[in-house]
Short mmCIF file of C-alpha atoms in Angstrom, two decimals:
data_model
loop_
_atom_site.label_atom_id
_atom_site.label_comp_id
_atom_site.label_asym_id
_atom_site.label_seq_id
_atom_site.Cartn_x
_atom_site.Cartn_y
_atom_site.Cartn_z
CA MET A 972 48.83 -45.43 239.53
CA LYS A 973 51.83 -44.12 237.99
CA PRO A 974 52.43 -40.56 239.01
CA ILE A 975 52.14 -37.81 236.02
CA ILE A 976 54.24 -34.79 236.86
CA GLY A 977 54.73 -31.63 234.92
CA ILE A 978 58.15 -30.20 235.16
CA SER A 979 59.48 -26.64 233.56
CA CYS A 980 60.97 -23.26 234.02
CA LEU A 981 59.26 -20.21 233.29
CA ASN A 982 59.43 -17.01 232.50
CA TYR A 983 58.44 -14.03 234.45
CA ASN A 984 55.07 -13.74 232.57
CA LYS A 985 54.73 -17.76 233.09
CA SER A 986 55.94 -17.82 229.12
CA ILE A 987 58.10 -21.05 228.77
CA GLY A 988 59.41 -20.76 224.84
CA LEU A 989 59.94 -18.27 222.03
CA ASN A 990 60.55 -19.42 218.32
CA ASN A 991 60.52 -23.20 219.44
CA LYS A 992 63.67 -22.91 222.02
CA LEU A 993 64.03 -22.64 225.56
CA LEU A 994 64.31 -18.84 227.04
CA PHE A 995 66.92 -19.98 229.63
CA ASN A 996 70.34 -21.68 229.65
CA LEU A 997 70.70 -22.01 233.56
CA LYS A 998 73.11 -24.64 234.93
CA SER A 999 70.91 -25.57 237.63
CA ASP A 1000 67.77 -25.58 236.33
CA MET A 1001 69.20 -28.04 233.69
CA LEU A 1002 70.18 -30.61 235.98
CA TYR A 1003 67.19 -30.19 238.27
CA PHE A 1004 65.37 -31.10 235.14
CA LYS A 1005 68.09 -33.57 234.50
CA ASN A 1006 68.09 -35.34 238.48
CA MET A 1007 64.21 -35.19 238.88
CA THR A 1008 63.27 -37.04 235.36
CA LEU A 1009 66.05 -39.85 236.16
CA ALA A 1010 65.33 -40.40 240.15
CA THR A 1011 63.56 -43.57 240.85
CA LYS A 1012 62.99 -45.99 243.84
CA ASN A 1013 63.00 -48.76 241.66
CA VAL A 1014 66.48 -48.87 240.21
CA LYS A 1015 65.52 -51.33 237.84
CA LYS A 1016 62.96 -49.55 236.65
CA LYS A 1017 63.15 -45.91 234.49
CA ASN A 1018 60.71 -42.51 233.96
CA ALA A 1019 58.59 -41.90 230.90
CA VAL A 1020 59.34 -38.15 229.44
CA ILE A 1021 56.43 -36.81 226.81
CA MET A 1022 57.04 -34.07 224.58
CA GLY A 1023 56.14 -32.72 221.20
CA ALA A 1024 57.69 -32.77 218.27
CA ASN A 1025 59.08 -29.05 218.48
CA THR A 1026 60.41 -29.65 222.30
CA TYR A 1027 61.97 -32.55 220.94
CA PHE A 1028 64.14 -30.96 218.41
CA SER A 1029 64.77 -28.09 221.13
CA ILE A 1030 66.70 -31.03 222.54
CA PRO A 1031 70.68 -30.22 221.26
CA LYS A 1032 70.82 -33.38 219.39
CA LYS A 1033 73.81 -34.85 220.71
CA TYR A 1034 71.61 -35.29 223.82
CA ARG A 1035 68.21 -36.28 221.98
CA PRO A 1036 66.33 -38.87 222.73
CA LEU A 1037 67.07 -38.41 226.79
CA ASP A 1038 69.59 -41.09 228.06
CA ASN A 1039 67.98 -43.19 230.70
CA ARG A 1040 64.42 -42.30 229.91
CA VAL A 1041 61.48 -43.76 227.77
CA ASN A 1042 61.17 -40.77 225.22
CA LEU A 1043 57.15 -40.62 224.32
CA ILE A 1044 56.98 -37.79 221.74
CA VAL A 1045 54.07 -36.44 220.08
CA THR A 1046 53.87 -35.88 216.36
CA GLN A 1047 51.52 -35.78 213.13
CA ASN A 1048 53.20 -33.76 210.78
CA GLN A 1049 57.32 -34.50 211.91
CA TYR A 1050 56.78 -38.32 212.28
CA THR A 1051 59.60 -38.91 209.16
CA GLU A 1052 62.08 -36.53 210.54
CA ILE A 1053 62.11 -38.01 214.44
CA LEU A 1054 62.40 -41.55 212.84
CA HIS A 1055 65.38 -41.10 211.64
CA GLU A 1056 66.30 -40.66 215.05
CA LYS A 1057 64.38 -43.27 216.51
CA THR A 1058 66.20 -45.45 219.12
CA GLU A 1059 64.77 -48.17 221.79
CA ASN A 1060 64.01 -45.66 224.39
CA MET A 1061 61.88 -43.74 222.19
CA LYS A 1062 57.93 -43.98 220.94
CA LEU A 1063 56.39 -41.89 218.76
CA PHE A 1064 52.58 -41.21 218.95
CA SER A 1065 49.86 -39.54 216.94
CA LYS A 1066 47.39 -38.99 220.20
CA ILE A 1067 48.85 -37.46 223.54
CA ASP A 1068 46.51 -39.48 225.41
CA ASP A 1069 48.08 -42.57 223.39
CA THR A 1070 51.13 -41.96 225.29
CA ILE A 1071 49.83 -42.16 228.45
CA GLU A 1072 48.17 -45.43 227.83
CA TYR A 1073 51.24 -46.62 227.24
CA ALA A 1074 52.80 -45.29 229.95
CA TYR A 1075 50.53 -46.92 232.10
CA SER A 1076 50.94 -50.24 230.29
CA ASP A 1077 54.54 -50.79 230.57
CA ASP A 1078 55.85 -52.18 233.66
CA GLU A 1079 59.45 -50.75 233.60
CA ILE A 1080 58.14 -47.20 233.47
CA GLU A 1081 57.63 -45.97 237.09
CA SER A 1082 56.71 -42.18 236.94
CA ILE A 1083 55.60 -40.23 233.53
CA PHE A 1084 56.94 -36.45 233.38
CA VAL A 1085 55.57 -34.06 230.85
CA ILE A 1086 58.17 -31.41 229.55
CA GLY A 1087 56.35 -29.73 226.92
CA GLY A 1088 55.66 -28.09 225.17
CA GLU A 1089 52.70 -25.46 225.41
CA LYS A 1090 49.75 -27.86 223.64
CA ILE A 1091 51.16 -30.95 225.74
CA TYR A 1092 51.12 -29.01 229.08
CA LYS A 1093 47.80 -27.45 228.50
CA HIS A 1094 45.93 -30.87 227.41
CA PHE A 1095 47.02 -32.64 230.78
CA MET A 1096 45.88 -29.53 232.93
CA LYS A 1097 42.77 -29.20 231.09
CA ASN A 1098 41.99 -32.70 232.09
CA ASN A 1099 43.52 -32.23 235.60
CA TYR A 1100 45.70 -35.11 235.02
CA TYR A 1101 48.97 -34.09 236.88
CA ASN A 1102 49.39 -35.67 240.35
CA LYS A 1103 52.40 -32.68 240.81
CA LEU A 1104 54.39 -29.98 239.23
CA LEU A 1105 57.59 -29.46 239.37
CA LEU A 1106 58.49 -25.83 238.56
CA ASN A 1107 61.05 -23.31 238.36
CA GLU A 1108 59.26 -19.96 238.28
CA VAL A 1109 61.84 -16.70 237.64
CA LYS A 1110 61.49 -13.67 239.15
CA TRP A 1111 64.15 -11.73 238.63
CA PRO A 1112 65.40 -10.29 235.71
CA GLU A 1113 61.20 -9.22 234.89
CA ASN A 1114 59.94 -8.90 230.77
CA ASN A 1115 57.65 -10.23 228.67
CA ILE A 1116 59.74 -12.60 226.77
CA GLY A 1117 58.24 -15.51 225.40
CA ASP A 1118 55.83 -16.51 222.73
CA LYS A 1119 54.69 -20.05 223.93
CA PHE A 1120 53.33 -20.15 227.82
CA PHE A 1121 52.62 -22.55 230.88
CA PRO A 1122 48.89 -23.00 231.66
CA ASP A 1123 47.13 -21.34 234.60
CA ILE A 1124 47.45 -23.30 237.85
CA PRO A 1125 43.93 -23.86 239.09
CA GLU A 1126 44.46 -22.15 243.07
CA ASN A 1127 41.50 -24.44 244.42
CA LEU A 1128 43.20 -27.59 243.42
CA TYR A 1129 46.84 -27.05 244.22
CA GLN A 1130 49.09 -26.49 246.99
CA LYS A 1131 52.24 -24.55 246.72
CA THR A 1132 55.49 -25.12 248.44
CA CYS A 1133 58.46 -23.35 247.26
CA VAL A 1134 61.70 -25.69 247.64
CA GLN A 1135 64.10 -23.38 247.09
CA SER A 1136 65.40 -20.41 246.03
CA ILE A 1137 68.12 -19.98 243.34
CA LYS A 1138 70.40 -16.98 242.24
CA GLU A 1139 72.23 -17.90 238.97
CA LYS A 1140 74.27 -15.80 236.94
CA SER A 1141 74.45 -16.77 233.13
CA GLY A 1142 75.91 -14.24 230.49
CA GLU A 1143 75.47 -10.65 231.76
CA ILE A 1144 72.74 -11.47 233.63
CA ASN A 1145 71.66 -12.27 237.09
CA TYR A 1146 69.06 -14.54 237.35
CA TRP A 1147 66.85 -15.25 240.66
CA TYR A 1148 64.02 -18.15 240.43
CA ASN A 1149 62.34 -20.38 243.11
CA THR A 1150 61.36 -23.86 242.38
CA ASN A 1151 58.26 -24.90 243.40
CA ASP A 1152 56.35 -27.90 244.00
CA TYR A 1153 52.47 -27.75 243.64
CA THR A 1154 50.72 -30.73 244.54
CA ASN A 1155 47.61 -31.42 242.95
CA ILE A 1156 44.82 -32.63 245.88
CA GLN A 1157 42.28 -34.10 243.31
CA PRO A 1158 43.58 -35.49 240.46
CA THR A 1159 41.65 -36.86 237.72
CA THR A 1160 42.53 -40.71 237.17
CA HIS A 1161 42.84 -40.84 233.10
CA LYS A 1162 40.28 -43.39 231.85
CA LYS A 1163 42.09 -46.45 230.77
CA LYS A 1164 41.33 -48.10 227.05
CA CYS A 1165 40.17 -51.58 227.45
CA PHE A 1166 43.34 -54.03 228.28
CA ASN A 1167 42.87 -56.67 226.19
CA GLU A 1168 43.34 -53.89 223.00
CA GLN A 1169 46.17 -52.69 224.66
CA VAL A 1170 47.84 -55.80 224.74
CA TYR A 1171 47.63 -56.32 220.96
CA LEU A 1172 48.65 -52.84 220.49
CA ASN A 1173 52.13 -52.84 222.76
CA ASN A 1174 52.90 -56.30 220.72
CA LEU A 1175 52.42 -54.35 217.37
CA ASN A 1176 54.91 -51.12 218.76
CA ASP A 1177 57.60 -53.88 219.92
CA ILE A 1178 56.92 -55.97 216.32
CA LEU A 1179 57.54 -52.43 214.21
CA ASP A 1180 60.48 -51.59 216.71
CA ASN A 1181 62.25 -54.48 216.97
CA GLY A 1182 61.28 -56.75 214.53
CA GLU A 1183 63.43 -58.26 211.72
CA VAL A 1184 62.50 -56.58 208.09
CA ARG A 1185 62.18 -59.54 205.41
CA GLU A 1186 61.63 -58.12 202.16
CA THR A 1187 58.90 -60.29 199.90
CA ARG A 1188 57.60 -60.19 196.64
CA ASN A 1189 55.17 -57.39 197.13
CA SER A 1190 56.36 -55.43 200.24
CA LYS A 1191 57.92 -55.44 203.30
CA VAL A 1192 57.00 -58.08 206.28
CA TYR A 1193 58.17 -57.32 209.81
CA SER A 1194 58.24 -60.59 212.23
CA LYS A 1195 59.27 -61.24 215.56
CA PHE A 1196 59.68 -64.72 217.36
CA GLY A 1197 58.48 -65.63 220.48
CA VAL A 1198 56.16 -62.22 221.02
CA THR A 1199 52.77 -63.72 223.03
CA MET A 1200 49.71 -62.25 224.29
CA SER A 1201 47.59 -63.49 227.33
CA PHE A 1202 43.90 -62.74 228.26
CA ASP A 1203 41.85 -63.32 231.05
CA ILE A 1204 38.60 -64.71 229.50
CA SER A 1205 36.19 -65.12 232.37
CA GLU A 1206 34.73 -61.84 231.75
CA LYS A 1207 35.73 -60.84 227.85
CA PHE A 1208 36.87 -62.58 225.06
CA PRO A 1209 39.14 -61.14 222.65
CA LEU A 1210 38.96 -60.71 219.14
CA LEU A 1211 40.10 -59.12 216.42
CA THR A 1212 38.49 -59.28 213.11
CA THR A 1213 36.82 -57.23 210.17
CA LYS A 1214 34.14 -59.64 209.56
CA LYS A 1215 30.62 -60.83 210.81
CA MET A 1216 31.43 -63.92 212.79
CA TYR A 1217 29.37 -66.92 214.44
CA TRP A 1218 29.67 -65.86 217.99
CA LYS A 1219 27.50 -68.65 219.52
CA GLY A 1220 29.70 -71.35 216.96
CA ILE A 1221 33.17 -69.22 218.33
CA VAL A 1222 31.53 -70.12 221.72
CA GLY A 1223 30.93 -73.24 221.99
CA GLU A 1224 33.38 -74.42 219.80
CA LEU A 1225 36.18 -73.07 222.48
CA LEU A 1226 33.93 -74.26 225.15
CA TRP A 1227 34.22 -78.24 223.62
CA PHE A 1228 38.04 -77.27 223.34
CA LEU A 1229 38.86 -76.28 226.75
CA LYS A 1230 37.00 -79.29 228.10
CA GLY A 1231 39.64 -81.51 226.20
CA GLU A 1232 36.49 -83.27 223.92
CA THR A 1233 37.52 -85.03 221.20
CA ASP A 1234 34.13 -85.74 219.37
CA SER A 1235 33.27 -83.40 216.57
CA LYS A 1236 29.66 -85.09 216.88
CA ILE A 1237 29.01 -82.72 220.39
CA LEU A 1238 29.16 -79.67 218.06
CA GLU A 1239 26.94 -81.64 215.38
CA LYS A 1240 24.22 -81.56 217.42
CA GLN A 1241 24.50 -78.13 218.58
CA ASN A 1242 24.58 -77.27 214.82
CA ILE A 1243 28.54 -75.49 215.37
#
């Protein structure tokens, strides 16, 4: 299973932001974030970064979406605004768990990084989805600045290791922070949706993102040549419909077809 990793920089009081902006602009912290979220064991794969709309807009425009990473953005109210900046490495979702489903189903994604904001961090912590936390925790200066906070970390679930201690001057202020690695000893595996449904939904996303748009008399049509779907029908039968279906007839005709039969009288005898 792909690891889910929370990464953030925390103030002395565990705050992570103020007025929808980051609290700190520390070069060493930014470099750490970049290196961690870019690193993959398989050079052919990329990592996913999950974020909310406010976190996305807190990234300077020239750096968003984050390059060489799959940007999975959760938004309900700012969809149109973000859509104007949409690129191939960006996907939009209305629900947090849908980002996990997508990341799990995409074979080109190696690890899943959760990068904020407060609501996103809390959702993953509440459901115990994190495998690991990578946190730069500021120890100096001590203050209570911030209006968004990182959730409490259950001490009974996480083993803490201090990786390094960093001192850096930013402007006129001297900062001191620890890079702490928290490993979850008993993470909860996210329950996946029906795989067959996800295959269909992934294809819809692909067509919407990369399909050719064609004007028709009444509307716009999105299409893409060569899209395929494969299903294992040994246990389940995929069927997408809004109408009541004659199940016996569907199965009977399918089996008739798979057997290579050509005599329709066989179906007539079965009242199909």
